[in-house]
Amino acid sequence: MNERGFFTIVGLCLLLVAAIFIKGIHEFEANYARGITNFQAEHELQNLADSYLIEASKNLPALEQGQPYNIFNTAATSDKFKNLKIEVWAQKQHIKKFIRTYSSGSKYTDNDSGELPQNSTIIVSVASCDSPFIAGKMYRRAFAYILEDDPATIHFLNSL
């Protein structure tokens, strides 16, 4: 029986398995690097949305009740982002506080706090750019409101 041929085939199979493992590790690292790059781009877009919201809130024009107004709209240039666009919208609105109480499980009830509605300005900032990895755009936004009683304080809402 010719054992050299058998061990040659086994050796080639082991080399093939090793090559597949090496290629798999390479692809895994490439996917990981793409994910990190995408996370960094999303994080920077979120920072842009937040910072433009803060800048726009410092110079709010006189707004009419209930009418949305585009405060800021620019197609900014950036070395990192292609077709970067930032928009900030504001609208005067009445808001009313409520208290959310959680009970067992995921059930909740909304209870009126009893306070009167307050005049406020709601601000929405959106930063968008072309996505480097998929066809389409990446968006990040920031929401906040400013009470007329306390115009120096910006109340950010959940931006996730």
CSV table of N, CA, C and O in Angstrom, one decimal, residues 16-145:
chain,number,residue,atom,x,y,z
A,16,LEU,N,-5.3,23.3,3.2
A,16,LEU,CA,-6.5,23.9,2.8
A,16,LEU,C,-7.3,24.4,4.0
A,16,LEU,O,-7.8,25.6,4.0
A,17,VAL,N,-7.4,23.6,5.0
A,17,VAL,CA,-8.2,24.1,6.3
A,17,VAL,C,-7.5,25.3,6.9
A,17,VAL,O,-8.1,26.2,7.3
A,18,ALA,N,-6.1,25.2,7.0
A,18,ALA,CA,-5.4,26.4,7.5
A,18,ALA,C,-5.6,27.6,6.7
A,18,ALA,O,-5.8,28.7,7.2
A,19,ALA,N,-5.6,27.5,5.3
A,19,ALA,CA,-5.8,28.6,4.5
A,19,ALA,C,-7.2,29.2,4.7
A,19,ALA,O,-7.4,30.4,4.7
A,20,ILE,N,-8.2,28.3,4.9
A,20,ILE,CA,-9.6,28.8,5.1
A,20,ILE,C,-9.7,29.6,6.4
A,20,ILE,O,-10.3,30.6,6.5
A,21,PHE,N,-9.0,29.0,7.5
A,21,PHE,CA,-9.0,29.7,8.8
A,21,PHE,C,-8.3,31.1,8.7
A,21,PHE,O,-8.8,32.1,9.2
A,22,ILE,N,-7.2,31.2,7.9
A,22,ILE,CA,-6.5,32.4,7.8
A,22,ILE,C,-7.4,33.4,7.0
A,22,ILE,O,-7.5,34.6,7.4
A,23,LYS,N,-8.1,33.0,6.0
A,23,LYS,CA,-8.9,33.9,5.2
A,23,LYS,C,-10.1,34.3,6.1
A,23,LYS,O,-10.6,35.5,6.0
A,24,GLY,N,-10.7,33.4,6.9
A,24,GLY,CA,-11.8,33.8,7.8
A,24,GLY,C,-11.4,34.8,8.8
A,24,GLY,O,-12.1,35.8,9.1
A,25,ILE,N,-10.2,34.7,9.4
A,25,ILE,CA,-9.7,35.7,10.3
A,25,ILE,C,-9.5,37.0,9.6
A,25,ILE,O,-9.9,38.1,10.2
A,26,HIS,N,-9.0,37.0,8.4
A,26,HIS,CA,-8.8,38.2,7.7
A,26,HIS,C,-10.2,38.9,7.4
A,26,HIS,O,-10.3,40.1,7.6
A,27,GLU,N,-11.2,38.2,7.0
A,27,GLU,CA,-12.5,38.7,6.7
A,27,GLU,C,-13.1,39.3,8.0
A,27,GLU,O,-13.8,40.3,8.0
A,28,PHE,N,-13.0,38.5,9.1
A,28,PHE,CA,-13.5,39.0,10.4
A,28,PHE,C,-12.9,40.3,10.8
A,28,PHE,O,-13.6,41.2,11.2
A,29,GLU,N,-11.6,40.4,10.7
A,29,GLU,CA,-10.9,41.7,11.0
A,29,GLU,C,-11.4,42.8,10.1
A,29,GLU,O,-11.5,44.0,10.5
A,30,ALA,N,-11.6,42.5,8.8
A,30,ALA,CA,-12.1,43.6,7.9
A,30,ALA,C,-13.5,44.0,8.3
A,30,ALA,O,-13.8,45.2,8.2
A,31,ASN,N,-14.4,43.1,8.6
A,31,ASN,CA,-15.7,43.5,9.1
A,31,ASN,C,-15.7,44.3,10.4
A,31,ASN,O,-16.4,45.3,10.5
A,32,TYR,N,-14.8,43.9,11.3
A,32,TYR,CA,-14.6,44.7,12.5
A,32,TYR,C,-14.1,46.1,12.2
A,32,TYR,O,-14.6,47.0,12.8
A,33,ALA,N,-13.2,46.2,11.3
A,33,ALA,CA,-12.7,47.5,11.0
A,33,ALA,C,-13.8,48.4,10.3
A,33,ALA,O,-13.9,49.6,10.6
A,34,ARG,N,-14.6,47.8,9.5
A,34,ARG,CA,-15.7,48.6,8.9
A,34,ARG,C,-16.7,49.0,9.9
A,34,ARG,O,-17.2,50.1,9.9
A,35,GLY,N,-17.0,48.1,10.9
A,35,GLY,CA,-17.9,48.5,12.0
A,35,GLY,C,-17.4,49.7,12.8
A,35,GLY,O,-18.1,50.6,13.2
A,36,ILE,N,-16.1,49.6,13.1
A,36,ILE,CA,-15.5,50.7,13.9
A,36,ILE,C,-15.5,52.0,13.1
A,36,ILE,O,-15.8,53.1,13.6
A,37,THR,N,-15.2,52.0,11.8
A,37,THR,CA,-15.2,53.2,11.0
A,37,THR,C,-16.6,53.7,10.9
A,37,THR,O,-16.8,54.9,11.0
A,38,ASN,N,-17.6,52.8,10.8
A,38,ASN,CA,-19.0,53.3,10.7
A,38,ASN,C,-19.4,53.9,12.0
A,38,ASN,O,-20.1,54.9,12.1
A,39,PHE,N,-19.0,53.3,13.2
A,39,PHE,CA,-19.3,53.9,14.5
A,39,PHE,C,-18.7,55.3,14.6
A,39,PHE,O,-19.4,56.2,15.2
A,40,GLN,N,-17.5,55.4,14.2
A,40,GLN,CA,-16.8,56.8,14.3
A,40,GLN,C,-17.6,57.8,13.5
A,40,GLN,O,-17.8,58.9,13.9
A,41,ALA,N,-18.0,57.4,12.3
A,41,ALA,CA,-18.7,58.4,11.4
A,41,ALA,C,-20.0,58.7,12.1
A,41,ALA,O,-20.4,59.9,12.1
A,42,GLU,N,-20.8,57.7,12.6
A,42,GLU,CA,-22.0,58.0,13.2
A,42,GLU,C,-21.8,58.9,14.5
A,42,GLU,O,-22.6,59.8,14.7
A,43,HIS,N,-20.8,58.7,15.2
A,43,HIS,CA,-20.5,59.5,16.4
A,43,HIS,C,-20.2,60.9,16.0
A,43,HIS,O,-20.7,61.8,16.7
A,44,GLU,N,-19.4,61.1,15.0
A,44,GLU,CA,-19.1,62.5,14.6
A,44,GLU,C,-20.3,63.2,14.0
A,44,GLU,O,-20.5,64.4,14.2
A,45,LEU,N,-21.2,62.4,13.3
A,45,LEU,CA,-22.5,63.0,12.8
A,45,LEU,C,-23.3,63.5,14.0
A,45,LEU,O,-24.0,64.5,14.0
A,46,GLN,N,-23.4,62.6,15.0
A,46,GLN,CA,-24.2,63.0,16.2
A,46,GLN,C,-23.6,64.2,16.9
A,46,GLN,O,-24.4,65.1,17.3
A,47,ASN,N,-22.3,64.3,17.0
A,47,ASN,CA,-21.7,65.5,17.5
A,47,ASN,C,-22.0,66.8,16.7
A,47,ASN,O,-22.2,67.9,17.3
A,48,LEU,N,-22.0,66.6,15.4
A,48,LEU,CA,-22.4,67.8,14.5
A,48,LEU,C,-23.8,68.2,14.8
A,48,LEU,O,-24.1,69.4,14.9
A,49,ALA,N,-24.7,67.2,14.9
A,49,ALA,CA,-26.1,67.5,15.1
A,49,ALA,C,-26.3,68.2,16.4
A,49,ALA,O,-27.0,69.2,16.5
A,50,ASP,N,-25.6,67.7,17.5
A,50,ASP,CA,-25.7,68.4,18.8
A,50,ASP,C,-25.2,69.8,18.8
A,50,ASP,O,-25.8,70.7,19.3
A,51,SER,N,-24.0,69.9,18.2
A,51,SER,CA,-23.3,71.3,18.2
A,51,SER,C,-24.1,72.3,17.4
A,51,SER,O,-24.2,73.5,17.8
A,52,TYR,N,-24.7,71.9,16.2
A,52,TYR,CA,-25.5,72.9,15.5
A,52,TYR,C,-26.8,73.2,16.2
A,52,TYR,O,-27.3,74.3,16.1
A,53,LEU,N,-27.3,72.2,16.9
A,53,LEU,CA,-28.5,72.5,17.7
A,53,LEU,C,-28.2,73.6,18.8
A,53,LEU,O,-29.0,74.5,19.0
A,54,ILE,N,-27.1,73.4,19.4
A,54,ILE,CA,-26.7,74.4,20.5
A,54,ILE,C,-26.5,75.8,19.9
A,54,ILE,O,-26.9,76.8,20.4
A,55,GLU,N,-25.8,75.8,18.8
A,55,GLU,CA,-25.5,77.1,18.1
A,55,GLU,C,-26.8,77.8,17.7
A,55,GLU,O,-26.9,79.0,17.8
A,56,ALA,N,-27.7,77.0,17.1
A,56,ALA,CA,-28.9,77.6,16.6
A,56,ALA,C,-29.8,78.0,17.8
A,56,ALA,O,-30.5,79.0,17.7
A,57,SER,N,-29.7,77.4,18.9
A,57,SER,CA,-30.5,77.8,20.1
A,57,SER,C,-30.1,79.1,20.7
A,57,SER,O,-30.9,79.8,21.3
A,58,LYS,N,-28.8,79.5,20.4
A,58,LYS,CA,-28.3,80.8,20.9
A,58,LYS,C,-28.9,81.9,20.2
A,58,LYS,O,-29.0,83.0,20.7
A,59,ASN,N,-29.3,81.7,18.9
A,59,ASN,CA,-29.7,82.8,18.0
A,59,ASN,C,-31.1,82.4,17.5
A,59,ASN,O,-31.3,82.5,16.2
A,60,LEU,N,-32.1,82.1,18.3
A,60,LEU,CA,-33.4,81.8,17.8
A,60,LEU,C,-34.1,83.0,17.3
A,60,LEU,O,-34.2,84.1,18.0
A,61,PRO,N,-34.7,83.0,16.2
A,61,PRO,CA,-35.5,84.1,15.7
A,61,PRO,C,-36.9,84.1,16.4
A,61,PRO,O,-37.2,83.2,17.1
A,62,ALA,N,-37.6,85.2,16.1
A,62,ALA,CA,-39.0,85.2,16.6
A,62,ALA,C,-39.8,84.2,15.9
A,62,ALA,O,-39.9,84.3,14.6
A,63,LEU,N,-40.4,83.3,16.6
A,63,LEU,CA,-41.2,82.2,15.9
A,63,LEU,C,-42.6,82.3,16.2
A,63,LEU,O,-43.0,82.8,17.2
A,64,GLU,N,-43.4,81.9,15.2
A,64,GLU,CA,-44.9,81.9,15.4
A,64,GLU,C,-45.3,80.6,16.0
A,64,GLU,O,-44.6,79.6,15.8
A,65,GLN,N,-46.4,80.6,16.8
A,65,GLN,CA,-46.8,79.4,17.5
A,65,GLN,C,-47.3,78.4,16.5
A,65,GLN,O,-48.1,78.6,15.6
A,66,GLY,N,-46.7,77.2,16.6
A,66,GLY,CA,-47.1,76.0,15.8
A,66,GLY,C,-46.5,76.0,14.4
A,66,GLY,O,-46.8,75.1,13.6
A,67,GLN,N,-45.8,77.0,13.9
A,67,GLN,CA,-45.2,77.0,12.6
A,67,GLN,C,-43.8,76.6,12.6
A,67,GLN,O,-42.9,77.2,13.2
A,68,PRO,N,-43.4,75.5,11.9
A,68,PRO,CA,-42.0,75.1,11.9
A,68,PRO,C,-41.2,76.1,11.1
A,68,PRO,O,-41.6,76.6,10.1
A,69,TYR,N,-40.0,76.3,11.5
A,69,TYR,CA,-39.1,77.3,10.8
A,69,TYR,C,-37.7,76.7,10.7
A,69,TYR,O,-37.2,76.2,11.7
A,70,ASN,N,-37.2,76.7,9.5
A,70,ASN,CA,-35.9,76.2,9.2
A,70,ASN,C,-34.8,77.3,9.6
A,70,ASN,O,-34.7,78.2,8.9
A,71,ILE,N,-34.2,77.1,10.7
A,71,ILE,CA,-33.2,78.0,11.2
A,71,ILE,C,-31.9,77.9,10.5
A,71,ILE,O,-31.3,78.9,10.1
A,72,PHE,N,-31.5,76.7,10.2
A,72,PHE,CA,-30.2,76.5,9.6
A,72,PHE,C,-30.2,75.4,8.6
A,72,PHE,O,-30.8,74.3,8.9
A,73,ASN,N,-29.7,75.6,7.4
A,73,ASN,CA,-29.7,74.6,6.4
A,73,ASN,C,-28.4,74.8,5.6
A,73,ASN,O,-28.3,75.8,4.9
A,74,THR,N,-27.5,73.9,5.7
A,74,THR,CA,-26.3,74.1,5.0
A,74,THR,C,-25.8,72.8,4.4
A,74,THR,O,-26.0,71.7,4.9
A,75,ALA,N,-25.1,72.9,3.3
A,75,ALA,CA,-24.4,71.7,2.7
A,75,ALA,C,-22.9,72.0,3.0
A,75,ALA,O,-22.2,72.6,2.3
A,76,ALA,N,-22.5,71.5,4.2
A,76,ALA,CA,-21.1,71.8,4.7
A,76,ALA,C,-20.1,70.9,3.9
A,76,ALA,O,-20.5,69.9,3.4
A,77,THR,N,-18.9,71.3,3.9
A,77,THR,CA,-17.8,70.6,3.2
A,77,THR,C,-17.0,69.9,4.3
A,77,THR,O,-16.8,70.5,5.4
A,78,SER,N,-16.6,68.7,4.0
A,78,SER,CA,-15.8,67.9,5.0
A,78,SER,C,-14.9,66.9,4.3
A,78,SER,O,-15.3,66.4,3.3
A,79,ASP,N,-13.7,66.7,4.8
A,79,ASP,CA,-12.8,65.8,4.2
A,79,ASP,C,-13.3,64.3,4.5
A,79,ASP,O,-13.1,63.4,3.7
A,80,LYS,N,-14.0,64.2,5.6
A,80,LYS,CA,-14.4,62.8,6.1
A,80,LYS,C,-15.7,62.4,5.5
A,80,LYS,O,-15.9,61.2,5.2
A,81,PHE,N,-16.6,63.4,5.3
A,81,PHE,CA,-18.0,63.0,4.8
A,81,PHE,C,-18.2,63.6,3.4
A,81,PHE,O,-17.8,64.7,3.1
A,82,LYS,N,-19.0,62.8,2.6
A,82,LYS,CA,-19.4,63.2,1.3
A,82,LYS,C,-20.8,63.7,1.4
A,82,LYS,O,-21.7,63.1,2.0
A,83,ASN,N,-21.1,64.8,0.8
A,83,ASN,CA,-22.4,65.4,0.7
A,83,ASN,C,-23.0,65.6,2.1
A,83,ASN,O,-24.1,65.3,2.4
A,84,LEU,N,-22.2,66.2,3.0
A,84,LEU,CA,-22.7,66.5,4.4
A,84,LEU,C,-23.7,67.6,4.3
A,84,LEU,O,-23.5,68.7,3.7
A,85,LYS,N,-24.8,67.4,5.0
A,85,LYS,CA,-25.9,68.4,5.1
A,85,LYS,C,-26.4,68.5,6.5
A,85,LYS,O,-26.6,67.4,7.1
A,86,ILE,N,-26.6,69.7,7.0
A,86,ILE,CA,-27.0,69.9,8.4
A,86,ILE,C,-28.3,70.8,8.3
A,86,ILE,O,-28.2,71.9,7.7
A,87,GLU,N,-29.3,70.4,9.0
A,87,GLU,CA,-30.6,71.2,9.1
A,87,GLU,C,-31.0,71.3,10.5
A,87,GLU,O,-30.9,70.3,11.3
A,88,VAL,N,-31.4,72.5,10.9
A,88,VAL,CA,-32.0,72.7,12.2
A,88,VAL,C,-33.3,73.4,12.1
A,88,VAL,O,-33.5,74.4,11.4
A,89,TRP,N,-34.3,72.7,12.7
A,89,TRP,CA,-35.7,73.2,12.6
A,89,TRP,C,-36.2,73.6,14.0
A,89,TRP,O,-35.8,73.0,15.0
A,90,ALA,N,-37.0,74.6,14.1
A,90,ALA,CA,-37.5,75.1,15.4
A,90,ALA,C,-39.0,75.4,15.3
A,90,ALA,O,-39.5,75.7,14.2
A,91,GLN,N,-39.7,75.2,16.4
A,91,GLN,CA,-41.1,75.5,16.4
A,91,GLN,C,-41.6,75.8,17.8
A,91,GLN,O,-41.2,75.1,18.7
A,92,LYS,N,-42.4,76.9,17.9
A,92,LYS,CA,-43.0,77.2,19.2
A,92,LYS,C,-44.1,76.3,19.5
A,92,LYS,O,-44.9,76.0,18.6
A,93,GLN,N,-44.2,75.8,20.7
A,93,GLN,CA,-45.3,74.8,21.0
A,93,GLN,C,-45.6,74.9,22.5
A,93,GLN,O,-44.7,75.2,23.3
A,94,HIS,N,-46.8,74.5,22.9
A,94,HIS,CA,-47.1,74.3,24.3
A,94,HIS,C,-46.7,72.9,24.7
A,94,HIS,O,-47.0,71.9,23.9
A,95,ILE,N,-46.0,72.7,25.8
A,95,ILE,CA,-45.7,71.4,26.3
A,95,ILE,C,-46.2,71.3,27.7
A,95,ILE,O,-46.3,72.2,28.4
A,96,LYS,N,-46.6,70.0,28.1
A,96,LYS,CA,-47.1,69.8,29.4
A,96,LYS,C,-46.4,68.6,30.0
A,96,LYS,O,-46.1,67.6,29.3
A,97,LYS,N,-46.0,68.7,31.2
A,97,LYS,CA,-45.3,67.6,31.9
A,97,LYS,C,-46.2,66.5,32.3
A,97,LYS,O,-47.4,66.8,32.6
A,98,PHE,N,-45.8,65.3,32.3
A,98,PHE,CA,-46.5,64.2,32.8
A,98,PHE,C,-45.6,63.2,33.5
A,98,PHE,O,-44.4,63.3,33.3
A,99,ILE,N,-46.1,62.4,34.4
A,99,ILE,CA,-45.3,61.5,35.1
A,99,ILE,C,-45.6,60.1,34.7
A,99,ILE,O,-46.8,59.7,34.6
A,100,ARG,N,-44.6,59.3,34.3
A,100,ARG,CA,-44.8,58.0,33.9
A,100,ARG,C,-44.4,57.0,35.0
A,100,ARG,O,-43.3,57.1,35.5
A,101,THR,N,-45.3,56.2,35.4
A,101,THR,CA,-45.1,55.2,36.5
A,101,THR,C,-45.1,53.8,35.9
A,101,THR,O,-45.9,53.5,35.1
A,102,TYR,N,-44.1,53.1,36.3
A,102,TYR,CA,-43.9,51.7,35.8
A,102,TYR,C,-44.4,50.7,36.9
A,102,TYR,O,-44.1,50.9,38.1
A,103,SER,N,-45.2,49.8,36.5
A,103,SER,CA,-45.6,48.7,37.4
A,103,SER,C,-44.9,47.4,37.0
A,103,SER,O,-44.0,47.4,36.3
A,104,SER,N,-45.5,46.3,37.4
A,104,SER,CA,-44.9,45.0,37.1
A,104,SER,C,-44.8,44.8,35.6
A,104,SER,O,-45.7,45.1,34.9
A,105,GLY,N,-43.7,44.2,35.2
A,105,GLY,CA,-43.5,43.9,33.8
A,105,GLY,C,-43.1,45.2,33.1
A,105,GLY,O,-42.5,46.1,33.5
A,106,SER,N,-43.6,45.3,31.9
A,106,SER,CA,-43.3,46.5,31.0
A,106,SER,C,-44.5,47.4,30.9
A,106,SER,O,-44.6,48.3,30.1
A,107,LYS,N,-45.5,47.2,31.8
A,107,LYS,CA,-46.7,48.1,31.8
A,107,LYS,C,-46.4,49.4,32.4
A,107,LYS,O,-45.7,49.5,33.4
A,108,TYR,N,-47.0,50.5,31.9
A,108,TYR,CA,-46.8,51.8,32.5
A,108,TYR,C,-48.0,52.6,32.3
A,108,TYR,O,-48.9,52.3,31.5
A,109,THR,N,-48.2,53.6,33.1
A,109,THR,CA,-49.3,54.5,33.0
A,109,THR,C,-48.8,55.9,33.0
A,109,THR,O,-47.8,56.2,33.7
A,110,ASP,N,-49.4,56.8,32.3
A,110,ASP,CA,-49.1,58.2,32.2
A,110,ASP,C,-50.1,59.0,33.1
A,110,ASP,O,-51.3,58.9,32.8
A,111,ASN,N,-49.5,59.7,34.0
A,111,ASN,CA,-50.4,60.5,34.9
A,111,ASN,C,-50.1,62.0,34.7
A,111,ASN,O,-48.9,62.4,34.6
A,112,ASP,N,-51.1,62.7,34.6
A,112,ASP,CA,-51.0,64.2,34.4
A,112,ASP,C,-50.4,64.7,35.7
A,112,ASP,O,-50.8,64.4,36.8
A,113,SER,N,-49.4,65.6,35.5
A,113,SER,CA,-48.7,66.2,36.7
A,113,SER,C,-49.5,67.3,37.3
A,113,SER,O,-49.2,67.8,38.4
A,114,GLY,N,-50.6,67.8,36.6
A,114,GLY,CA,-51.4,68.8,37.1
A,114,GLY,C,-50.9,70.2,36.8
A,114,GLY,O,-51.5,71.2,37.1
A,115,GLU,N,-49.7,70.3,36.2
A,115,GLU,CA,-49.2,71.6,35.8
A,115,GLU,C,-49.8,72.1,34.5
A,115,GLU,O,-50.3,71.3,33.7
A,116,LEU,N,-49.9,73.4,34.4
A,116,LEU,CA,-50.4,74.0,33.2
A,116,LEU,C,-49.4,73.9,32.0
A,116,LEU,O,-48.2,73.8,32.3
A,117,PRO,N,-49.8,73.9,30.8
A,117,PRO,CA,-48.9,73.8,29.7
A,117,PRO,C,-48.0,75.0,29.6
A,117,PRO,O,-48.4,76.1,30.0
A,118,GLN,N,-46.7,74.8,29.3
A,118,GLN,CA,-45.8,75.9,29.2
A,118,GLN,C,-45.4,76.2,27.8
A,118,GLN,O,-45.3,75.3,26.9
A,119,ASN,N,-45.2,77.5,27.5
A,119,ASN,CA,-44.7,77.8,26.1
A,119,ASN,C,-43.2,77.4,26.0
A,119,ASN,O,-42.4,77.6,26.9
A,120,SER,N,-42.9,76.8,24.9
A,120,SER,CA,-41.5,76.4,24.7
A,120,SER,C,-41.2,76.4,23.2
A,120,SER,O,-42.1,76.6,22.4
A,121,THR,N,-39.9,76.3,22.9
A,121,THR,CA,-39.4,76.2,21.6
A,121,THR,C,-38.8,74.8,21.4
A,121,THR,O,-37.9,74.4,22.2
A,122,ILE,N,-39.3,74.0,20.5
A,122,ILE,CA,-38.8,72.7,20.2
A,122,ILE,C,-37.8,72.8,19.1
A,122,ILE,O,-38.1,73.4,18.0
A,123,ILE,N,-36.6,72.2,19.2
A,123,ILE,CA,-35.6,72.3,18.2
A,123,ILE,C,-35.2,70.9,17.8
A,123,ILE,O,-35.0,70.0,18.6
A,124,VAL,N,-35.1,70.7,16.5
A,124,VAL,CA,-34.6,69.4,15.9
A,124,VAL,C,-33.5,69.7,15.0
A,124,VAL,O,-33.6,70.6,14.1
A,125,SER,N,-32.4,69.0,15.1
A,125,SER,CA,-31.2,69.1,14.3
A,125,SER,C,-30.9,67.8,13.6
A,125,SER,O,-30.9,66.8,14.3
A,126,VAL,N,-30.7,67.8,12.3
A,126,VAL,CA,-30.4,66.6,11.6
A,126,VAL,C,-29.1,66.8,10.8
A,126,VAL,O,-29.0,67.7,10.0
A,127,ALA,N,-28.2,65.9,11.0
A,127,ALA,CA,-26.9,65.8,10.2
A,127,ALA,C,-27.0,64.6,9.3
A,127,ALA,O,-27.2,63.5,9.8
A,128,SER,N,-26.7,64.7,8.0
A,128,SER,CA,-26.7,63.6,7.1
A,128,SER,C,-25.5,63.6,6.2
A,128,SER,O,-25.0,64.7,5.9
A,129,CYS,N,-25.1,62.5,5.7
A,129,CYS,CA,-24.1,62.4,4.7
A,129,CYS,C,-24.2,61.0,4.0
A,129,CYS,O,-25.0,60.2,4.4
A,130,ASP,N,-23.5,60.9,2.9
A,130,ASP,CA,-23.5,59.6,2.1
A,130,ASP,C,-22.8,58.6,3.0
A,130,ASP,O,-21.7,58.8,3.5
A,131,SER,N,-23.4,57.4,3.0
A,131,SER,CA,-22.7,56.3,3.8
A,131,SER,C,-21.6,55.7,3.0
A,131,SER,O,-21.7,55.5,1.8
A,132,PRO,N,-20.4,55.5,3.7
A,132,PRO,CA,-19.3,54.9,2.9
A,132,PRO,C,-19.4,53.4,2.7
A,132,PRO,O,-18.7,52.9,1.9
A,133,PHE,N,-20.4,52.7,3.3
A,133,PHE,CA,-20.4,51.3,3.2
A,133,PHE,C,-21.7,50.8,2.5
A,133,PHE,O,-21.7,49.7,2.0
A,134,ILE,N,-22.8,51.5,2.6
A,134,ILE,CA,-24.0,51.0,2.0
A,134,ILE,C,-24.5,52.1,1.0
A,134,ILE,O,-24.1,53.3,1.2
A,135,ALA,N,-25.3,51.7,0.1
A,135,ALA,CA,-25.9,52.7,-0.8
A,135,ALA,C,-27.0,53.5,0.0
A,135,ALA,O,-27.9,52.9,0.6
A,136,GLY,N,-26.9,54.8,0.0
A,136,GLY,CA,-27.8,55.6,0.8
A,136,GLY,C,-27.1,56.6,1.7
A,136,GLY,O,-25.9,56.9,1.5
A,137,LYS,N,-27.9,57.1,2.7
A,137,LYS,CA,-27.3,58.1,3.6
A,137,LYS,C,-27.3,57.6,5.0
A,137,LYS,O,-28.1,56.7,5.4
A,138,MET,N,-26.5,58.3,5.8
A,138,MET,CA,-26.5,58.1,7.2
A,138,MET,C,-27.1,59.3,7.8
A,138,MET,O,-26.8,60.5,7.4
A,139,TYR,N,-27.9,59.2,8.9
A,139,TYR,CA,-28.5,60.3,9.5
A,139,TYR,C,-28.3,60.2,11.0
A,139,TYR,O,-28.3,59.1,11.6
A,140,ARG,N,-28.1,61.3,11.7
A,140,ARG,CA,-28.1,61.4,13.1
A,140,ARG,C,-28.9,62.7,13.5
A,140,ARG,O,-28.7,63.7,12.8
A,141,ARG,N,-29.6,62.7,14.6
A,141,ARG,CA,-30.4,63.8,14.9
A,141,ARG,C,-30.3,64.1,16.4
A,141,ARG,O,-29.9,63.3,17.2
A,142,ALA,N,-30.7,65.3,16.7
A,142,ALA,CA,-30.7,65.7,18.1
A,142,ALA,C,-32.0,66.5,18.4
A,142,ALA,O,-32.5,67.3,17.5
A,143,PHE,N,-32.7,66.2,19.5
A,143,PHE,CA,-33.9,66.9,19.9
A,143,PHE,C,-33.7,67.6,21.2
A,143,PHE,O,-33.0,67.1,22.1
A,144,ALA,N,-34.3,68.8,21.3
A,144,ALA,CA,-34.2,69.6,22.5
A,144,ALA,C,-35.4,70.5,22.6
A,144,ALA,O,-36.1,70.8,21.6
A,145,TYR,N,-35.7,71.0,23.8
A,145,TYR,CA,-36.7,72.1,23.9
A,145,TYR,C,-36.1,73.1,24.9
A,145,TYR,O,-35.3,72.8,25.8
